[in-house]
Amino acid sequence: MKAQAIIPAAGEGTRMGSDTPKIFLPLAGVPMIVHTLRAFEACASVDKVVLVVHPEYASEYRSLVEDHGLTKVKEYITGGVRRSESVGNGLTYVDSDCGIIVVHDGARPLIKPNLIDKAVAQCVTDRAVVLGVPVKQTIKKINALEGTVERTLEREQLWEIQTPQVFHRDLLVEAYEHAKSLDVTDDASLVEQIGIKVKVMQGDYFNIKVTTPDDVAIAEKLLAMESVG
Ligand code: C5P
């Protein structure tokens, strides 16, 4: 089944505290978004990438794609205020004969091409698949106003969910059409809301989302390790 990707990369990067979107920050000398797009260039299952961009920097994304020879980026779409709006904007730009949509954060530059392919293969039968890793820390629900613990969550049941998240196209489109609110932090949340079981596949602890300056330092180290190993 043909698969195409939507890559939301339109965030402001507020938590990074930089003037330009975090997606342009250099990691091991190459802008973050280029690492992410290279993984899609190298994977076998995805033949086209819809890149969701920040409107003020549209030409910068295009230049990067051209300069780095990233042939699968075929569409540049303007993002919305929230991540889910950005992905929603990209949905109609997936080819009409494409049955599977892969959504991946532009800010996860350490994704491995073979994991994208595995998630796509799993999605053929499971229809909705997310990558995730078991939580290693103790997670507590807190009362933010009081700064006190409300309760401790059972760690055995907790997974940190990542992208790629892969869906049969009709499911994802239906989920966005029926969404009561787009105030969600991933696409699977909307698919869950229409009553679909989402398969969780073991991801990779290295597949971090680069959000704050300390993540940049970690990503640099991980990339350096990969280039050695
Ligand atoms: O904000 P967060 O780090 O969760 O964003 C995850 C991904 O979604 C990033 O790649 C970011 O650029 C993208 N995003 C977007 N449009 C927004 C907000 C975030 O495309 N309005």
Coordinates of C-alpha atoms and ligand atoms in Angstrom, one line a residue:
M1 CA 0.0 0.0 0.0
K2 CA 1.3 3.4 -1.0
A3 CA 2.4 5.7 2.0
Q4 CA 3.1 9.4 2.1
A5 CA 4.2 11.6 5.0
I6 CA 3.0 14.8 6.5
I7 CA 5.8 16.5 8.5
P8 CA 4.6 19.4 10.7
A9 CA 7.6 21.8 11.0
A10 CA 5.7 25.1 11.4
G11 CA 6.2 25.6 15.2
E12 CA 7.5 28.8 16.6
G13 CA 9.9 27.0 18.9
T14 CA 8.9 29.2 21.8
R15 CA 10.3 26.8 24.4
M16 CA 13.6 26.8 22.6
G17 CA 13.8 30.5 23.2
S18 CA 15.4 31.2 19.8
D19 CA 14.3 33.9 17.3
T20 CA 13.9 31.6 14.3
P21 CA 11.9 28.3 14.4
K22 CA 13.8 25.6 16.2
I23 CA 13.6 23.4 13.1
F24 CA 16.4 25.5 11.6
L25 CA 18.8 25.0 14.5
P26 CA 22.0 23.3 13.4
L27 CA 22.6 19.8 14.8
A28 CA 26.0 18.4 14.0
G29 CA 26.3 21.2 11.5
V30 CA 23.1 20.5 9.6
P31 CA 19.7 22.1 10.3
M32 CA 17.4 19.9 12.4
I33 CA 14.7 19.6 9.7
V34 CA 17.3 18.3 7.2
H35 CA 18.2 15.3 9.5
T36 CA 14.4 14.5 9.7
L37 CA 13.9 14.8 6.0
R38 CA 17.0 12.6 5.3
A39 CA 15.4 9.8 7.2
F40 CA 12.4 9.9 5.0
E41 CA 14.6 10.2 1.9
A42 CA 16.3 7.0 3.0
C43 CA 13.2 5.0 4.0
A44 CA 11.7 2.6 1.4
S45 CA 8.0 2.9 2.3
V46 CA 7.3 6.7 1.8
D47 CA 7.4 8.2 -1.7
K48 CA 6.3 11.7 -1.0
V49 CA 6.6 14.2 1.8
V50 CA 4.2 17.1 2.5
L51 CA 6.2 19.6 4.5
V52 CA 4.2 21.9 6.8
V53 CA 6.0 25.2 7.1
H54 CA 6.0 28.4 9.1
P55 CA 4.7 31.1 6.6
E56 CA 7.4 33.7 7.4
Y57 CA 10.2 31.3 6.4
A58 CA 8.7 29.6 3.4
S59 CA 11.7 30.3 1.2
E60 CA 14.2 29.0 3.8
Y61 CA 12.6 25.5 3.8
R62 CA 12.6 25.4 0.0
S63 CA 16.3 26.4 -0.1
L64 CA 17.2 23.7 2.4
V65 CA 15.4 21.0 0.5
E66 CA 17.0 22.0 -2.7
D67 CA 20.5 22.5 -1.3
H68 CA 20.4 19.1 0.4
G69 CA 18.9 17.2 -2.6
L70 CA 15.8 16.1 -0.7
T71 CA 13.7 14.7 -3.6
K72 CA 10.7 13.4 -1.8
V73 CA 9.4 16.9 -0.5
K74 CA 6.8 17.7 -3.1
E75 CA 4.5 20.1 -1.3
Y76 CA 5.0 23.0 1.1
I77 CA 1.9 23.8 3.1
T78 CA 1.4 26.7 5.6
G79 CA 1.0 25.6 9.2
G80 CA -1.6 26.6 11.7
V81 CA -1.5 28.0 15.2
R82 CA -1.5 24.5 16.8
R83 CA 0.3 21.3 15.7
S84 CA -3.0 19.6 14.9
E85 CA -4.0 22.4 12.6
S86 CA -0.7 22.1 10.8
V87 CA -1.2 18.4 10.2
G88 CA -4.9 19.0 9.3
N89 CA -3.8 21.5 6.6
G90 CA -1.5 18.9 5.1
L91 CA -4.2 16.2 4.8
T92 CA -5.6 17.2 1.4
Y93 CA -2.2 17.4 -0.1
V94 CA -1.6 13.6 0.2
D95 CA -2.2 12.0 -3.2
S96 CA -5.7 10.7 -3.7
D97 CA -4.5 7.1 -4.4
C98 CA -2.4 7.0 -1.2
G99 CA -3.8 4.6 1.4
I100 CA -1.4 5.3 4.3
I101 CA -0.4 8.6 6.0
V102 CA 2.7 8.8 8.1
V103 CA 2.8 11.8 10.5
H104 CA 6.1 12.7 11.9
D105 CA 7.3 15.7 13.9
G106 CA 9.9 17.7 12.1
A107 CA 11.5 18.1 15.5
R108 CA 12.4 14.4 15.8
P109 CA 15.6 14.4 13.8
L110 CA 16.9 11.1 15.2
I111 CA 14.2 8.8 13.7
K112 CA 15.7 5.8 11.9
P113 CA 14.5 5.0 8.4
N114 CA 13.9 1.3 9.2
L115 CA 11.5 2.3 12.1
I116 CA 9.4 4.4 9.6
D117 CA 9.2 1.3 7.3
K118 CA 8.3 -1.0 10.2
A119 CA 5.5 1.3 11.4
V120 CA 4.1 1.5 7.8
A121 CA 4.2 -2.3 7.4
Q122 CA 2.4 -2.7 10.8
C123 CA -0.2 -0.1 9.7
V124 CA -1.3 -2.2 6.7
T125 CA -3.0 -4.6 9.1
D126 CA -3.5 -2.5 12.3
R127 CA -4.8 0.7 10.6
A128 CA -3.5 3.0 13.3
V129 CA 0.0 2.7 14.7
V130 CA 2.1 4.8 17.0
L131 CA 5.7 4.4 18.2
G132 CA 6.4 4.6 21.9
V133 CA 8.7 3.6 24.6
P134 CA 8.0 2.3 28.2
V135 CA 8.4 5.1 30.7
K136 CA 11.4 4.6 33.0
Q137 CA 10.7 7.3 35.5
T138 CA 8.1 7.6 38.2
I139 CA 5.3 9.8 36.9
K140 CA 3.0 11.7 39.2
K141 CA -0.1 13.7 38.5
I142 CA 0.2 17.0 40.3
N143 CA -2.0 19.8 41.3
A144 CA -0.3 22.7 39.5
L145 CA -2.0 25.4 41.6
E146 CA -0.8 23.9 44.9
G147 CA 2.4 22.4 43.6
T148 CA 1.5 19.1 45.4
V149 CA 1.1 15.5 44.3
E150 CA -2.4 14.3 43.4
R151 CA -1.5 10.7 42.8
T152 CA 1.2 8.4 41.5
L153 CA 0.5 6.7 38.2
E154 CA 1.2 3.0 37.7
R155 CA 4.4 2.9 35.7
E156 CA 3.7 -0.5 34.1
Q157 CA 0.9 1.1 32.2
L158 CA 2.7 4.2 31.0
W159 CA 4.4 4.6 27.6
E160 CA 5.9 7.8 26.2
I161 CA 4.3 8.2 22.7
Q162 CA 6.4 9.4 19.8
T163 CA 6.0 9.9 16.1
P164 CA 5.9 8.5 13.5
Q165 CA 2.2 7.8 13.9
V166 CA 0.8 6.0 10.9
F167 CA -2.8 5.7 9.8
H168 CA -5.0 4.4 7.1
R169 CA -5.9 7.6 5.3
D170 CA -9.7 7.3 5.6
L171 CA -9.3 6.9 9.4
L172 CA -7.1 10.0 9.9
V173 CA -9.4 12.1 7.6
E174 CA -12.5 10.9 9.5
A175 CA -10.8 11.7 12.8
Y176 CA -10.0 15.2 11.8
E177 CA -13.5 15.8 10.4
H178 CA -15.1 14.6 13.7
A179 CA -12.6 16.3 16.0
K180 CA -14.5 18.3 18.7
S181 CA -11.4 20.2 19.5
L182 CA -7.9 20.4 17.9
D183 CA -6.4 21.0 21.3
V184 CA -4.4 17.8 21.3
T185 CA -0.7 17.0 21.2
D186 CA -0.8 14.1 18.8
D187 CA -2.8 12.7 15.9
A188 CA -3.6 9.4 17.6
S189 CA -5.7 11.3 20.2
L190 CA -8.1 12.3 17.5
V191 CA -8.2 8.7 16.1
E192 CA -8.9 7.4 19.6
Q193 CA -11.8 9.8 19.9
I194 CA -13.6 8.1 17.0
G195 CA -13.4 4.8 18.8
I196 CA -10.4 3.2 16.9
K197 CA -7.9 1.0 18.7
V198 CA -4.4 2.4 18.2
K199 CA -1.6 -0.2 18.1
V200 CA 1.6 0.8 20.1
M201 CA 4.8 -0.3 18.5
Q202 CA 8.2 -0.3 20.4
G203 CA 10.0 2.8 19.2
D204 CA 13.5 4.0 20.1
Y205 CA 14.7 6.0 23.2
F206 CA 16.9 8.0 20.9
N207 CA 14.0 9.3 18.9
I208 CA 13.6 12.4 21.1
K209 CA 11.6 15.5 20.3
V210 CA 14.0 18.4 20.4
T211 CA 12.1 21.0 22.4
T212 CA 14.3 22.9 24.8
P213 CA 18.0 23.9 24.7
D214 CA 19.0 20.8 26.8
D215 CA 17.5 18.6 24.1
V216 CA 19.8 20.2 21.5
A217 CA 22.8 19.1 23.6
I218 CA 21.4 15.6 23.9
A219 CA 20.6 15.4 20.2
E220 CA 24.1 16.5 19.2
K221 CA 25.6 13.8 21.4
L222 CA 23.3 11.1 20.0
L223 CA 24.1 12.1 16.4
A224 CA 27.8 12.1 17.2
M225 CA 27.5 8.5 18.6
E226 CA 25.6 7.4 15.5
S227 CA 28.2 8.8 13.1
V228 CA 30.9 6.8 15.1
G229 CA 28.9 3.6 15.4
Ligands
C5P1 O1 5.4 22.0 19.7 P1 5.9 20.7 19.5 O2 7.4 20.5 19.9 O3 5.0 19.6 20.1 O4 5.8 20.4 18.0 C1 6.0 19.2 17.4 C2 6.1 19.4 15.9 O5 5.0 20.1 15.3 C3 7.3 20.3 15.5 O6 8.0 19.7 14.5 C4 6.7 21.6 15.2 O7 7.5 22.4 14.2 C5 5.4 21.2 14.6 N1 4.3 22.3 14.8 C6 3.7 22.8 13.7 N2 2.7 23.7 13.9 C7 2.5 24.3 15.1 C8 3.1 23.8 16.2 C9 4.1 22.8 16.1 O8 3.9 22.3 12.6 N3 1.6 25.2 15.1

